[in-house]
Coordinates of C-alpha atoms in Angstrom, one line a residue:
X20 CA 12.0 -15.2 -23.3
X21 CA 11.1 -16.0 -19.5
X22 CA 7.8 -17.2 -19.1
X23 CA 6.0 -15.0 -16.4
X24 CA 4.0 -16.4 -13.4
X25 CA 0.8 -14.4 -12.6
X26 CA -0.2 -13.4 -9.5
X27 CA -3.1 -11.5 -8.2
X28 CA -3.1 -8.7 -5.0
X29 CA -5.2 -7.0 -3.4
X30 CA -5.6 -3.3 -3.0
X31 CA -6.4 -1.7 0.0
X32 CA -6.8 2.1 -0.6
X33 CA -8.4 4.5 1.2
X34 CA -7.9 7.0 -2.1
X35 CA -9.9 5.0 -4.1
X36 CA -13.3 4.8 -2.4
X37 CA -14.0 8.0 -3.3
X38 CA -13.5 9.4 0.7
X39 CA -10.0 10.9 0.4
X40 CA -10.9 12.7 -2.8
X41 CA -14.1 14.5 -1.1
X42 CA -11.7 15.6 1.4
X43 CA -9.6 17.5 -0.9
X44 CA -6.7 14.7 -1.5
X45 CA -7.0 14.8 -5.5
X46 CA -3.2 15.2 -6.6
X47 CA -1.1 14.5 -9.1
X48 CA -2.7 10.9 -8.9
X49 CA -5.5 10.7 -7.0
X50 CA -4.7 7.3 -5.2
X51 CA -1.5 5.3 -4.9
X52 CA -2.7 2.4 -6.8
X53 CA -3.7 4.9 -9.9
X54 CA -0.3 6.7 -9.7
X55 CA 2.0 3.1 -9.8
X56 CA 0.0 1.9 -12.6
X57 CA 0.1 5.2 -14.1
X58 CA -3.2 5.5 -15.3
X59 CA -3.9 1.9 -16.3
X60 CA -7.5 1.3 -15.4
X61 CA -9.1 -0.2 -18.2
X62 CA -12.7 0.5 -20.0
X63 CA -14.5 -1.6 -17.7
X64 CA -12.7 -0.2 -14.3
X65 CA -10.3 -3.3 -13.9
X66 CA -6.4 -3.0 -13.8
X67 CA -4.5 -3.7 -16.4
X68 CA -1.6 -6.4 -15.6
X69 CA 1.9 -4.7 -14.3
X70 CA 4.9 -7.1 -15.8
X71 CA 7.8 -7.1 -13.6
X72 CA 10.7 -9.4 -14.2
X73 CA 9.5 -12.3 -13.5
X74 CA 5.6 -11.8 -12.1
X75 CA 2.6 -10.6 -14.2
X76 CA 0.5 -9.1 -11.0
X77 CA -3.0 -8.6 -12.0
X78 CA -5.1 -6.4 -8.9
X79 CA -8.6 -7.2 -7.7
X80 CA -10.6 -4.1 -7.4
X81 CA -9.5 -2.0 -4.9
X82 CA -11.9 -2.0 -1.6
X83 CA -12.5 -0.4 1.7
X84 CA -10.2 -1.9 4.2
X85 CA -13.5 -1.8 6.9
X86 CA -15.6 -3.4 4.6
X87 CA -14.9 -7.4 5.8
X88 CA -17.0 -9.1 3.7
X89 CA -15.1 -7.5 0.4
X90 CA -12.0 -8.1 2.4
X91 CA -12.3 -11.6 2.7
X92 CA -14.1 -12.2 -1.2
X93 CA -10.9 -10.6 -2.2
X94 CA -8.3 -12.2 0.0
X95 CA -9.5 -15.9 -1.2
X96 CA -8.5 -15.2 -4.4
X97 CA -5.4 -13.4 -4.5
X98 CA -1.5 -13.8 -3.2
X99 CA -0.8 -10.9 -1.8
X100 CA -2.0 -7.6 -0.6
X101 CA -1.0 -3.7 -1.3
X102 CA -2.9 -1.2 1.5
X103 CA -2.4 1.9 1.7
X104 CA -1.7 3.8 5.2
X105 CA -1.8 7.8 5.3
X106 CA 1.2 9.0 7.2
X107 CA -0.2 12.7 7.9
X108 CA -1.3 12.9 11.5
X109 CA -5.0 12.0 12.7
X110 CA -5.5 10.5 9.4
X111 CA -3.3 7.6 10.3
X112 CA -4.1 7.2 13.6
X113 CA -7.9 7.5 12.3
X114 CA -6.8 4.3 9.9
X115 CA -4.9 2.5 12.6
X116 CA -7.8 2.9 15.5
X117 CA -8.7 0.1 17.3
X118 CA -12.0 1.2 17.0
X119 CA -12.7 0.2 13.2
X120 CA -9.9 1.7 11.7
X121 CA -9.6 0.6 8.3
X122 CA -6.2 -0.2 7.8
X123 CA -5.7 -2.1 10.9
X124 CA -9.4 -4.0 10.2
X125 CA -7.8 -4.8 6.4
X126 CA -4.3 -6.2 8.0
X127 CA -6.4 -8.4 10.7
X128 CA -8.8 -9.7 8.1
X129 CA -6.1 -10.2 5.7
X130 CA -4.0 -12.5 7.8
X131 CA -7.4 -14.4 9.0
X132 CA -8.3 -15.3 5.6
X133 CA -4.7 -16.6 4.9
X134 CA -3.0 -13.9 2.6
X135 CA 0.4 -13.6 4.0
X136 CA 2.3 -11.1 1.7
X137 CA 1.8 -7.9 2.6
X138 CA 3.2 -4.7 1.2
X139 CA 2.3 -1.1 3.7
X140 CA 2.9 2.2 1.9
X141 CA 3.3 4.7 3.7
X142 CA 1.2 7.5 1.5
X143 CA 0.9 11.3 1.9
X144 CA 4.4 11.5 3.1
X145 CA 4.4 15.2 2.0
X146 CA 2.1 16.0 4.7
X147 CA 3.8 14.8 7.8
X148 CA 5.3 17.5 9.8
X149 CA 8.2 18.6 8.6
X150 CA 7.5 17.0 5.0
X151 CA 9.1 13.6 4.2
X152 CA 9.9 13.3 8.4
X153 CA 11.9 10.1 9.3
X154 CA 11.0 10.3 12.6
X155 CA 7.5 10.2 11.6
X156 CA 8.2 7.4 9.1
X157 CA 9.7 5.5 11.9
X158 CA 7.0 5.9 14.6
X159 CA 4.6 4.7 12.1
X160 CA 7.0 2.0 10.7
X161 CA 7.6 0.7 14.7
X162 CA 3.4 0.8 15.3
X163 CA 3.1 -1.3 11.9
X164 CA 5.8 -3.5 12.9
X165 CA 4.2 -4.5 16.6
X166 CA 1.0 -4.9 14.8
X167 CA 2.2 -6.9 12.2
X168 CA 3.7 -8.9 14.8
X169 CA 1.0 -9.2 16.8
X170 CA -1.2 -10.2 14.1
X171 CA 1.1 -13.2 13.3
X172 CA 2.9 -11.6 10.6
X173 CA 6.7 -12.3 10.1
X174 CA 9.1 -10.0 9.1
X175 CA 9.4 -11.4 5.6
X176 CA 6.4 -11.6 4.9
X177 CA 5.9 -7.4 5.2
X178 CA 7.3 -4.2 3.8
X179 CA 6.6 -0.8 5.0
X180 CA 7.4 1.9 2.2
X181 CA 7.3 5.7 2.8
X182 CA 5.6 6.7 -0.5
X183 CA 3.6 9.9 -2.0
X184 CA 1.4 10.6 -4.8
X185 CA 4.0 12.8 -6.4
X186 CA 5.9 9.5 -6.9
X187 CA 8.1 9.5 -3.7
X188 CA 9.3 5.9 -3.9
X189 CA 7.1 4.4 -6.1
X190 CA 9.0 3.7 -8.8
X191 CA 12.2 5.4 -8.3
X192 CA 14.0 6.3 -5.1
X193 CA 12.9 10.0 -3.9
X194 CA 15.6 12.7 -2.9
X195 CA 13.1 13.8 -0.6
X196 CA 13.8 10.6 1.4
X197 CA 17.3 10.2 1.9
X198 CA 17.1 8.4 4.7
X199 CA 15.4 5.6 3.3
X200 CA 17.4 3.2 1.5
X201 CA 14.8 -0.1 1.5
X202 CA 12.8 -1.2 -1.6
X203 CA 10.4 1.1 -3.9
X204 CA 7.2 -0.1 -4.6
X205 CA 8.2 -1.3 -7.7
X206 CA 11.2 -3.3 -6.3
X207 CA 8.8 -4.8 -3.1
X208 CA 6.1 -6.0 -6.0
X209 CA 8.5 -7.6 -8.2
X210 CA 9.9 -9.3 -4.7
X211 CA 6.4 -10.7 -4.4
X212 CA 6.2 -14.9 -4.5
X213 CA 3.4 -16.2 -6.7

């Protein structure tokens, strides 16, 4: 049996501070994070360990992507980093503002403080209009990638997955997305390097 090396990420959702579920967002899952782990929050709120094939990733609490001082308490003692970007119109371009906007205040911070794996899904795919839009997937995947890039990310070190809380990439490859023929979430996690 292959010993398997730990690593710790951090979790940037937007689902899980409670804001997306006030505004109606409670699916299937009610976050990304709870749907790939399928329920796996233990009895004192932490994550259980997922075991891919060669990684055991254990996840810091998820936190508020605006909230810096989390951000970088987090990012000091982890390898990675999962956020989690809404895809449905004015609620990404509310999370990619320059004006605070979470997720581009979570990527900045995230760099600064030295993580340099990061995995983007692409959430709420289902609401993009029409539903699963590649064209929307690929304006949002081209304003990721020039921030990335501006940030001082390389192309390896990032993944931008279209994903949905109905399990749209996640673990398996969705029909609804033909047109997408990168990594799940599954595949882009066990990719990670402790």
């Amino acid at each position: 049996m292959t010993t398997k090396v730990p690593i710790k990420l951090a979790v940037i959702d937007p689902s899980d501070t409670g804001e997306r579920r006030r505004l109606g967002y409670d699916e299937a899952a009610s976050s990304v994070t709870e749907y790939l782990v399928r329920g796996a929050w233990d009895d004192s709120g932490v994550l259980r360990p997922i075991h891919t094939q060669s990684l055991m990733i254990t996840f810091e609490r998820p936190v508020a992507g605006d909230d810096t001082d989390a951000l970088k308490k987090v990012a000091a003692e982890t390898g990675g980093a999962l956020v989690v970007v809404p895809s449905d119109l004015g609620s990404h371009e509310a999370a990619m503002s320059k004006n605070g906007g979470y997720a581009r205040t979570a990527l900045e911070t995230l760099f600064a403080t030295g993580i340099r794996q990061v995995i983007v899904a692409c959430s709420e795919m289902h609401r993009t209009g029409p539903p699963y839009s590649e064209a929307r997937f690929e304006e949002i995947k081209k304003e990721l990638d020039r921030l990335l890039a501006k940030i001082g990310y390389g192309d390896a070190e990032t993944q931008v997955i279209p994903v949905d809380l109905r399990g749209d990439n996640i673990h398996d490859r969705s029909s609804n997305t033909p047109w997408y023929r990168d990594a799940t979430l599954d595949e882009a996690l066990s990719n990670l390097k402790p």
